[in-house]
Amino acid sequence: MEDTVAQTVRVRFDIAYDGTGFHGWARQPGLRTVQGVLETALETILREPVTLTVAGRTDAGVHARGQVAHADLSAQAVATLRDRAGRCPGTVLRTRLAGVLSREYRAAMAAARSSTSGTAANTAGANNAAAPAGTGAAVRLNVPRGVSDVVVRQVRKVPADFDARFSALAREYTYRVCTGPADPLRRHDVLWWGEEPLDVAAMNAAACGLLGTHDFLSYCKPREGATTIRTLQRLDVVELGGGAGQQLLIHARADAFCHSMVRTLVGALLRVGSGARDIEWPRRRLAECNRTGEVVVAPAHPLTLENVIYPEPEGYAQRAQQARQRRDECC
């Protein structure tokens, strides 16, 4: 009997999405999620079950510019991804995904409008189905063809020991904050703080005290059986020029982040920047190693997963083993 592993191909997907219309990454019954939409689109094209493993399970409303996932596809299904132009299977799959995802988006938009107006009880995107129903309403909503809120930027074959989650060395996020008059065109990706300026120098001083390897329980919503020990490699605030008021970009990079960790760190820095807490307060909260109501979770919509960093291919297996071993030792 042939080896089952030899009958599959591990494929990496580089993904970007606007998280506004999704209930997070992870598939959930009856809700439109990024994982659900992508898996359904892949299954529509390949005609086989597909399960994606992702680098970062983003929450509802969180965006991604550099998300990474992998899936094991049957070699037989991959072999069918050919066209008359002789393009490689990855290019063919990416092109077909663009079409399926665009139709799903138009259907979801139309269903959302119908649901809001009370003219339809069935939501086309509710079960993550790439159903074409309701596309007429999408046209009336001026949704252009070929547009989607999730885009697969690259599809490529990778070694079998690549793991989108455990092979990652680091994840990088940004969080956008602005002061001054709100811009309605940026309501989905910016936190409008108000008219009062934030003390950027104080925020950066406070951030320095959180860098390194620590138990970030005070800044996480812990999952049962999961470690909250993380290595925070970067946390700083950059003030961008142009526009009325302040335009701030908060950078965060770590080997991995606990649930709500980035948003809770941002919430702590905002309290320092507004003068509500002193510079040493975030560090004291970290040392207390318990979660209380003092730390506020910042809103999700200004957060973007920008990049996932991996070692060279020869280091995939070793990095994955290290990540799994650390989890086992800490739990």
mmCIF file of C-alpha atoms in Angstrom:
data_model
loop_
_atom_site.group_PDB
_atom_site.id
_atom_site.type_symbol
_atom_site.label_atom_id
_atom_site.label_comp_id
_atom_site.label_asym_id
_atom_site.label_seq_id
_atom_site.Cartn_x
_atom_site.Cartn_y
_atom_site.Cartn_z
ATOM 1 C CA MET A 1 0.000 0.000 0.000
ATOM 2 C CA GLU A 2 1.346 3.418 -0.873
ATOM 3 C CA ASP A 3 2.383 5.804 1.869
ATOM 4 C CA THR A 4 -0.488 8.217 2.583
ATOM 5 C CA VAL A 5 1.945 11.109 3.068
ATOM 6 C CA ALA A 6 3.297 10.614 -0.454
ATOM 7 C CA GLN A 7 -0.236 11.050 -1.785
ATOM 8 C CA THR A 8 -0.578 14.564 -0.358
ATOM 9 C CA VAL A 9 1.046 17.895 -1.102
ATOM 10 C CA ARG A 10 1.531 20.550 1.581
ATOM 11 C CA VAL A 11 0.555 23.959 0.252
ATOM 12 C CA ARG A 12 1.159 27.385 1.784
ATOM 13 C CA PHE A 13 -1.370 30.193 1.370
ATOM 14 C CA ASP A 14 -0.442 33.857 1.893
ATOM 15 C CA ILE A 15 -3.645 35.701 2.741
ATOM 16 C CA ALA A 16 -4.913 39.241 3.301
ATOM 17 C CA TYR A 17 -8.353 40.223 4.533
ATOM 18 C CA ASP A 18 -10.503 43.046 5.824
ATOM 19 C CA GLY A 19 -11.829 41.642 9.081
ATOM 20 C CA THR A 20 -14.845 43.955 9.254
ATOM 21 C CA GLY A 21 -17.311 41.458 7.797
ATOM 22 C CA PHE A 22 -15.949 38.363 9.549
ATOM 23 C CA HIS A 23 -16.540 36.802 12.960
ATOM 24 C CA GLY A 24 -12.815 36.136 13.271
ATOM 25 C CA TRP A 25 -10.621 33.526 11.620
ATOM 26 C CA ALA A 26 -11.879 30.275 13.146
ATOM 27 C CA ARG A 27 -14.802 28.447 11.576
ATOM 28 C CA GLN A 28 -18.007 28.788 13.610
ATOM 29 C CA PRO A 29 -21.398 27.270 12.778
ATOM 30 C CA GLY A 30 -23.809 29.797 11.320
ATOM 31 C CA LEU A 31 -21.269 32.636 11.149
ATOM 32 C CA ARG A 32 -19.154 34.037 8.326
ATOM 33 C CA THR A 33 -15.491 33.483 9.189
ATOM 34 C CA VAL A 34 -12.266 33.718 7.197
ATOM 35 C CA GLN A 35 -11.424 30.048 7.679
ATOM 36 C CA GLY A 36 -14.927 28.984 6.736
ATOM 37 C CA VAL A 37 -15.024 31.088 3.577
ATOM 38 C CA LEU A 38 -11.571 29.945 2.428
ATOM 39 C CA GLU A 39 -12.093 26.257 3.171
ATOM 40 C CA THR A 40 -15.438 26.277 1.398
ATOM 41 C CA ALA A 41 -13.905 28.021 -1.626
ATOM 42 C CA LEU A 42 -11.062 25.488 -1.772
ATOM 43 C CA GLU A 43 -13.478 22.585 -1.440
ATOM 44 C CA THR A 44 -15.594 24.017 -4.253
ATOM 45 C CA ILE A 45 -12.569 24.089 -6.566
ATOM 46 C CA LEU A 46 -10.785 20.900 -5.499
ATOM 47 C CA ARG A 47 -13.892 18.812 -4.736
ATOM 48 C CA GLU A 48 -12.365 17.383 -1.574
ATOM 49 C CA PRO A 49 -12.375 18.318 2.140
ATOM 50 C CA VAL A 50 -9.778 20.939 3.086
ATOM 51 C CA THR A 51 -8.582 21.929 6.573
ATOM 52 C CA LEU A 52 -6.425 25.022 7.003
ATOM 53 C CA THR A 53 -3.839 25.466 9.763
ATOM 54 C CA VAL A 54 -3.163 29.148 10.374
ATOM 55 C CA ALA A 55 -0.322 31.185 11.877
ATOM 56 C CA GLY A 56 -2.570 33.564 13.820
ATOM 57 C CA ARG A 57 -6.214 33.013 14.800
ATOM 58 C CA THR A 58 -7.397 36.614 14.524
ATOM 59 C CA ASP A 59 -10.472 37.784 16.435
ATOM 60 C CA ALA A 60 -13.629 39.289 14.964
ATOM 61 C CA GLY A 61 -12.896 42.628 13.306
ATOM 62 C CA VAL A 62 -9.114 42.132 13.151
ATOM 63 C CA HIS A 63 -7.516 42.527 9.724
ATOM 64 C CA ALA A 64 -4.556 40.770 8.114
ATOM 65 C CA ARG A 65 -2.095 41.837 5.457
ATOM 66 C CA GLY A 66 0.334 38.956 5.948
ATOM 67 C CA GLN A 67 -1.604 35.953 7.276
ATOM 68 C CA VAL A 68 -0.203 32.485 6.472
ATOM 69 C CA ALA A 69 -1.962 29.124 6.430
ATOM 70 C CA HIS A 70 -1.196 25.649 5.140
ATOM 71 C CA ALA A 71 -3.229 22.662 4.037
ATOM 72 C CA ASP A 72 -2.461 19.137 2.887
ATOM 73 C CA LEU A 73 -4.080 18.620 -0.513
ATOM 74 C CA SER A 74 -4.286 15.368 -2.401
ATOM 75 C CA ALA A 75 -1.707 15.051 -5.163
ATOM 76 C CA GLN A 76 -4.520 14.000 -7.464
ATOM 77 C CA ALA A 77 -6.451 17.237 -6.859
ATOM 78 C CA VAL A 78 -3.323 19.347 -7.368
ATOM 79 C CA ALA A 79 -2.612 17.540 -10.644
ATOM 80 C CA THR A 80 -5.958 18.739 -12.022
ATOM 81 C CA LEU A 81 -4.937 22.391 -11.584
ATOM 82 C CA ARG A 82 -3.741 22.916 -15.133
ATOM 83 C CA ASP A 83 -4.892 25.276 -17.849
ATOM 84 C CA ARG A 84 -4.224 25.781 -21.524
ATOM 85 C CA ALA A 85 -1.691 28.515 -20.799
ATOM 86 C CA GLY A 86 0.497 26.001 -18.985
ATOM 87 C CA ARG A 87 0.545 27.938 -15.732
ATOM 88 C CA CYS A 88 1.707 26.223 -12.540
ATOM 89 C CA PRO A 89 -0.942 24.700 -10.211
ATOM 90 C CA GLY A 90 -0.415 27.402 -7.571
ATOM 91 C CA THR A 91 -1.168 30.204 -10.021
ATOM 92 C CA VAL A 92 -4.215 28.381 -11.368
ATOM 93 C CA LEU A 93 -5.580 27.780 -7.857
ATOM 94 C CA ARG A 94 -5.012 31.396 -6.828
ATOM 95 C CA THR A 95 -6.840 32.631 -9.941
ATOM 96 C CA ARG A 96 -9.791 30.317 -9.384
ATOM 97 C CA LEU A 97 -9.956 31.268 -5.714
ATOM 98 C CA ALA A 98 -10.213 34.938 -6.672
ATOM 99 C CA GLY A 99 -13.326 34.208 -8.708
ATOM 100 C CA VAL A 100 -15.009 32.021 -6.093
ATOM 101 C CA LEU A 101 -14.216 34.440 -3.259
ATOM 102 C CA SER A 102 -15.533 37.387 -5.250
ATOM 103 C CA ARG A 103 -18.850 35.629 -5.830
ATOM 104 C CA GLU A 104 -19.058 34.688 -2.143
ATOM 105 C CA TYR A 105 -18.445 38.309 -1.134
ATOM 106 C CA ARG A 106 -21.125 39.645 -3.454
ATOM 107 C CA ALA A 107 -23.573 37.065 -2.128
ATOM 108 C CA ALA A 108 -22.701 37.869 1.493
ATOM 109 C CA MET A 109 -23.126 41.609 0.889
ATOM 110 C CA ALA A 110 -26.480 41.076 -0.793
ATOM 111 C CA ALA A 111 -27.650 38.754 1.984
ATOM 112 C CA ALA A 112 -26.570 41.227 4.655
ATOM 113 C CA ARG A 113 -28.610 43.969 2.989
ATOM 114 C CA SER A 114 -31.600 41.661 2.593
ATOM 115 C CA SER A 115 -31.355 40.559 6.223
ATOM 116 C CA THR A 116 -31.148 44.151 7.433
ATOM 117 C CA SER A 117 -34.195 45.185 5.456
ATOM 118 C CA GLY A 118 -36.136 42.120 6.596
ATOM 119 C CA THR A 119 -36.782 40.840 3.067
ATOM 120 C CA ALA A 120 -34.894 37.574 3.462
ATOM 121 C CA ALA A 121 -34.481 35.100 6.302
ATOM 122 C CA ASN A 122 -31.677 33.112 4.734
ATOM 123 C CA THR A 123 -28.181 34.599 4.914
ATOM 124 C CA ALA A 124 -26.037 33.423 2.012
ATOM 125 C CA GLY A 125 -22.801 33.752 3.930
ATOM 126 C CA ALA A 126 -24.089 32.404 7.243
ATOM 127 C CA ASN A 127 -22.739 28.888 6.747
ATOM 128 C CA ASN A 128 -19.586 30.092 4.982
ATOM 129 C CA ALA A 129 -21.003 28.888 1.669
ATOM 130 C CA ALA A 130 -19.798 30.423 -1.567
ATOM 131 C CA ALA A 131 -23.375 30.555 -2.833
ATOM 132 C CA PRO A 132 -24.234 32.764 -5.821
ATOM 133 C CA ALA A 133 -27.720 33.543 -4.515
ATOM 134 C CA GLY A 134 -28.424 37.222 -4.042
ATOM 135 C CA THR A 135 -25.826 38.530 -6.484
ATOM 136 C CA GLY A 136 -28.473 40.667 -8.158
ATOM 137 C CA ALA A 137 -28.844 42.639 -4.951
ATOM 138 C CA ALA A 138 -25.055 42.949 -4.807
ATOM 139 C CA VAL A 139 -25.096 44.604 -8.221
ATOM 140 C CA ARG A 140 -27.673 47.075 -6.940
ATOM 141 C CA LEU A 141 -25.327 47.742 -4.017
ATOM 142 C CA ASN A 142 -22.598 48.646 -6.531
ATOM 143 C CA VAL A 143 -20.291 45.834 -5.437
ATOM 144 C CA PRO A 144 -17.748 45.542 -8.288
ATOM 145 C CA ARG A 145 -17.043 42.185 -9.854
ATOM 146 C CA GLY A 146 -13.713 40.675 -8.886
ATOM 147 C CA VAL A 147 -13.671 42.331 -5.459
ATOM 148 C CA SER A 148 -13.599 40.454 -2.149
ATOM 149 C CA ASP A 149 -12.769 41.184 1.475
ATOM 150 C CA VAL A 150 -10.354 38.228 1.505
ATOM 151 C CA VAL A 151 -7.566 37.759 -1.037
ATOM 152 C CA VAL A 152 -5.169 34.844 -1.454
ATOM 153 C CA ARG A 153 -1.983 36.549 -2.590
ATOM 154 C CA GLN A 154 0.201 33.518 -3.143
ATOM 155 C CA VAL A 155 -0.163 29.743 -3.314
ATOM 156 C CA ARG A 156 2.932 27.552 -3.294
ATOM 157 C CA LYS A 157 4.079 24.052 -2.509
ATOM 158 C CA VAL A 158 6.203 23.787 0.646
ATOM 159 C CA PRO A 159 8.102 20.976 2.377
ATOM 160 C CA ALA A 160 5.999 18.550 4.406
ATOM 161 C CA ASP A 161 7.629 19.752 7.650
ATOM 162 C CA PHE A 162 6.440 23.348 7.169
ATOM 163 C CA ASP A 163 3.800 24.261 9.754
ATOM 164 C CA ALA A 164 2.144 27.662 9.413
ATOM 165 C CA ARG A 165 1.588 27.804 13.166
ATOM 166 C CA PHE A 166 4.513 26.077 14.837
ATOM 167 C CA SER A 167 7.276 26.834 12.314
ATOM 168 C CA ALA A 168 6.796 30.587 12.764
ATOM 169 C CA LEU A 169 9.560 32.530 14.484
ATOM 170 C CA ALA A 170 7.447 35.634 15.093
ATOM 171 C CA ARG A 171 4.211 37.459 14.322
ATOM 172 C CA GLU A 172 4.082 41.194 13.674
ATOM 173 C CA TYR A 173 1.023 43.371 14.293
ATOM 174 C CA THR A 174 0.252 47.064 13.944
ATOM 175 C CA TYR A 175 -2.446 49.104 15.674
ATOM 176 C CA ARG A 176 -3.572 52.508 14.352
ATOM 177 C CA VAL A 177 -4.638 55.340 16.653
ATOM 178 C CA CYS A 178 -5.497 58.918 15.657
ATOM 179 C CA THR A 179 -6.465 62.018 17.579
ATOM 180 C CA GLY A 180 -8.419 64.951 16.234
ATOM 181 C CA PRO A 181 -11.485 64.983 13.982
ATOM 182 C CA ALA A 182 -12.628 61.494 12.958
ATOM 183 C CA ASP A 183 -12.357 60.490 9.306
ATOM 184 C CA PRO A 184 -15.408 58.377 8.356
ATOM 185 C CA LEU A 185 -13.424 56.740 5.544
ATOM 186 C CA ARG A 186 -11.069 55.195 8.136
ATOM 187 C CA ARG A 187 -13.691 54.033 10.616
ATOM 188 C CA HIS A 188 -12.901 50.340 10.000
ATOM 189 C CA ASP A 189 -9.145 50.413 10.715
ATOM 190 C CA VAL A 190 -8.401 53.347 13.041
ATOM 191 C CA LEU A 191 -9.164 54.049 16.700
ATOM 192 C CA TRP A 192 -10.223 57.689 16.972
ATOM 193 C CA TRP A 193 -9.071 58.654 20.437
ATOM 194 C CA GLY A 194 -10.506 62.161 20.696
ATOM 195 C CA GLU A 195 -9.148 65.684 20.614
ATOM 196 C CA GLU A 196 -6.577 65.397 23.425
ATOM 197 C CA PRO A 197 -3.058 64.384 22.261
ATOM 198 C CA LEU A 198 -1.362 61.267 23.605
ATOM 199 C CA ASP A 199 2.091 61.362 25.227
ATOM 200 C CA VAL A 200 4.076 59.232 22.770
ATOM 201 C CA ALA A 201 7.329 59.473 24.756
ATOM 202 C CA ALA A 202 5.614 58.124 27.870
ATOM 203 C CA MET A 203 4.000 55.314 25.886
ATOM 204 C CA ASN A 204 7.365 54.233 24.476
ATOM 205 C CA ALA A 205 9.005 54.392 27.893
ATOM 206 C CA ALA A 206 6.264 52.175 29.302
ATOM 207 C CA ALA A 207 6.572 49.753 26.380
ATOM 208 C CA CYS A 208 10.282 49.206 27.063
ATOM 209 C CA GLY A 209 9.451 47.712 30.456
ATOM 210 C CA LEU A 210 7.403 44.951 28.831
ATOM 211 C CA LEU A 211 9.984 43.647 26.363
ATOM 212 C CA GLY A 212 11.539 40.216 26.821
ATOM 213 C CA THR A 213 10.327 36.802 27.954
ATOM 214 C CA HIS A 214 7.635 36.976 30.642
ATOM 215 C CA ASP A 215 4.420 35.407 31.803
ATOM 216 C CA PHE A 216 1.881 37.747 30.179
ATOM 217 C CA LEU A 217 -1.115 36.440 32.117
ATOM 218 C CA SER A 218 -1.986 40.017 33.128
ATOM 219 C CA TYR A 219 -2.330 40.887 29.433
ATOM 220 C CA CYS A 220 -4.107 37.784 28.126
ATOM 221 C CA LYS A 221 -7.399 35.970 28.130
ATOM 222 C CA PRO A 222 -5.846 32.577 28.927
ATOM 223 C CA ARG A 223 -7.093 29.438 27.228
ATOM 224 C CA GLU A 224 -7.362 26.312 29.351
ATOM 225 C CA GLY A 225 -4.165 24.269 29.190
ATOM 226 C CA ALA A 226 -2.230 26.934 27.253
ATOM 227 C CA THR A 227 0.886 28.742 28.436
ATOM 228 C CA THR A 228 0.892 32.532 28.740
ATOM 229 C CA ILE A 229 4.693 32.790 28.600
ATOM 230 C CA ARG A 230 5.741 34.779 25.536
ATOM 231 C CA THR A 231 8.787 36.647 24.248
ATOM 232 C CA LEU A 232 7.817 40.201 23.313
ATOM 233 C CA GLN A 233 10.453 41.295 20.798
ATOM 234 C CA ARG A 234 9.104 44.710 19.855
ATOM 235 C CA LEU A 235 6.571 47.144 21.258
ATOM 236 C CA ASP A 236 6.779 50.806 20.284
ATOM 237 C CA VAL A 237 4.756 53.762 19.083
ATOM 238 C CA VAL A 238 5.650 55.652 15.903
ATOM 239 C CA GLU A 239 4.122 59.050 15.167
ATOM 240 C CA LEU A 240 3.347 59.480 11.483
ATOM 241 C CA GLY A 241 3.284 62.854 9.766
ATOM 242 C CA GLY A 242 0.449 64.501 7.871
ATOM 243 C CA GLY A 243 -3.182 65.100 8.636
ATOM 244 C CA ALA A 244 -4.919 66.818 11.509
ATOM 245 C CA GLY A 245 -4.089 65.604 14.991
ATOM 246 C CA GLN A 246 -1.755 62.712 15.790
ATOM 247 C CA GLN A 247 -1.459 59.627 13.619
ATOM 248 C CA LEU A 248 0.105 56.838 15.664
ATOM 249 C CA LEU A 249 1.181 53.367 14.604
ATOM 250 C CA ILE A 250 1.833 50.908 17.431
ATOM 251 C CA HIS A 251 4.106 47.998 16.455
ATOM 252 C CA ALA A 252 4.092 44.680 18.312
ATOM 253 C CA ARG A 253 6.181 41.594 17.526
ATOM 254 C CA ALA A 254 6.496 38.372 19.535
ATOM 255 C CA ASP A 255 7.223 34.702 19.022
ATOM 256 C CA ALA A 256 3.479 34.251 19.514
ATOM 257 C CA PHE A 257 0.644 36.162 21.152
ATOM 258 C CA CYS A 258 -1.944 34.954 23.637
ATOM 259 C CA HIS A 259 -5.628 35.639 23.075
ATOM 260 C CA SER A 260 -6.256 39.437 23.136
ATOM 261 C CA MET A 261 -2.636 40.084 24.162
ATOM 262 C CA VAL A 262 -1.847 42.754 21.550
ATOM 263 C CA ARG A 263 -5.056 44.660 22.199
ATOM 264 C CA THR A 264 -4.526 44.523 25.966
ATOM 265 C CA LEU A 265 -0.956 45.806 25.623
ATOM 266 C CA VAL A 266 -2.275 48.634 23.459
ATOM 267 C CA GLY A 267 -4.941 49.381 26.058
ATOM 268 C CA ALA A 268 -2.259 49.716 28.736
ATOM 269 C CA LEU A 269 -0.141 52.051 26.595
ATOM 270 C CA LEU A 270 -3.165 54.229 25.839
ATOM 271 C CA ARG A 271 -3.838 54.642 29.554
ATOM 272 C CA VAL A 272 -0.245 55.794 30.017
ATOM 273 C CA GLY A 273 -0.395 58.081 26.978
ATOM 274 C CA SER A 274 -3.569 59.734 28.232
ATOM 275 C CA GLY A 275 -2.064 60.362 31.668
ATOM 276 C CA ALA A 276 -4.430 57.987 33.460
ATOM 277 C CA ARG A 277 -1.500 55.794 34.588
ATOM 278 C CA ASP A 278 2.212 56.380 35.184
ATOM 279 C CA ILE A 279 5.011 54.951 33.047
ATOM 280 C CA GLU A 280 5.801 52.119 35.472
ATOM 281 C CA TRP A 281 2.200 50.921 35.773
ATOM 282 C CA PRO A 282 2.252 48.459 32.809
ATOM 283 C CA ARG A 283 5.403 46.832 34.208
ATOM 284 C CA ARG A 284 3.842 46.511 37.668
ATOM 285 C CA ARG A 285 0.758 44.912 36.172
ATOM 286 C CA LEU A 286 2.981 42.436 34.325
ATOM 287 C CA ALA A 287 4.766 41.465 37.547
ATOM 288 C CA GLU A 288 1.471 40.900 39.385
ATOM 289 C CA CYS A 289 0.684 38.138 36.879
ATOM 290 C CA ASN A 290 -3.089 38.223 37.237
ATOM 291 C CA ARG A 291 -5.834 39.613 35.057
ATOM 292 C CA THR A 292 -8.015 42.340 36.569
ATOM 293 C CA GLY A 293 -10.407 44.980 35.311
ATOM 294 C CA GLU A 294 -7.632 47.580 35.484
ATOM 295 C CA VAL A 295 -6.309 46.528 32.077
ATOM 296 C CA VAL A 296 -8.637 47.464 29.240
ATOM 297 C CA VAL A 297 -8.753 45.566 25.941
ATOM 298 C CA ALA A 298 -8.541 48.038 23.053
ATOM 299 C CA PRO A 299 -11.078 47.670 20.198
ATOM 300 C CA ALA A 300 -10.331 45.056 17.537
ATOM 301 C CA HIS A 301 -10.865 46.978 14.299
ATOM 302 C CA PRO A 302 -7.600 49.024 14.261
ATOM 303 C CA LEU A 303 -5.466 45.853 14.613
ATOM 304 C CA THR A 304 -3.742 44.254 11.610
ATOM 305 C CA LEU A 305 -1.575 41.137 11.358
ATOM 306 C CA GLU A 306 1.181 42.473 9.117
ATOM 307 C CA ASN A 307 3.652 39.631 8.795
ATOM 308 C CA VAL A 308 4.609 36.149 9.930
ATOM 309 C CA ILE A 309 8.330 35.394 10.012
ATOM 310 C CA TYR A 310 9.716 31.923 9.280
ATOM 311 C CA PRO A 311 13.210 30.402 9.257
ATOM 312 C CA GLU A 312 14.839 29.094 6.101
ATOM 313 C CA PRO A 313 13.237 25.841 4.881
ATOM 314 C CA GLU A 314 15.895 23.677 6.503
ATOM 315 C CA GLY A 315 14.825 25.106 9.871
ATOM 316 C CA TYR A 316 11.073 24.412 9.621
ATOM 317 C CA ALA A 317 11.075 21.096 11.487
ATOM 318 C CA GLN A 318 13.438 22.222 14.243
ATOM 319 C CA ARG A 319 11.461 25.391 14.905
ATOM 320 C CA ALA A 320 8.163 23.474 15.014
ATOM 321 C CA GLN A 321 9.651 20.977 17.462
ATOM 322 C CA GLN A 322 10.929 23.787 19.694
ATOM 323 C CA ALA A 323 7.540 25.522 19.711
ATOM 324 C CA ARG A 324 5.663 22.332 20.581
ATOM 325 C CA GLN A 325 8.204 21.387 23.268
ATOM 326 C CA ARG A 326 7.934 24.799 24.906
ATOM 327 C CA ARG A 327 4.157 24.491 24.971
ATOM 328 C CA ASP A 328 4.377 21.022 26.557
ATOM 329 C CA GLU A 329 6.865 22.173 29.190
ATOM 330 C CA CYS A 330 4.820 25.228 30.180
ATOM 331 C CA CYS A 331 1.417 23.597 30.383
#
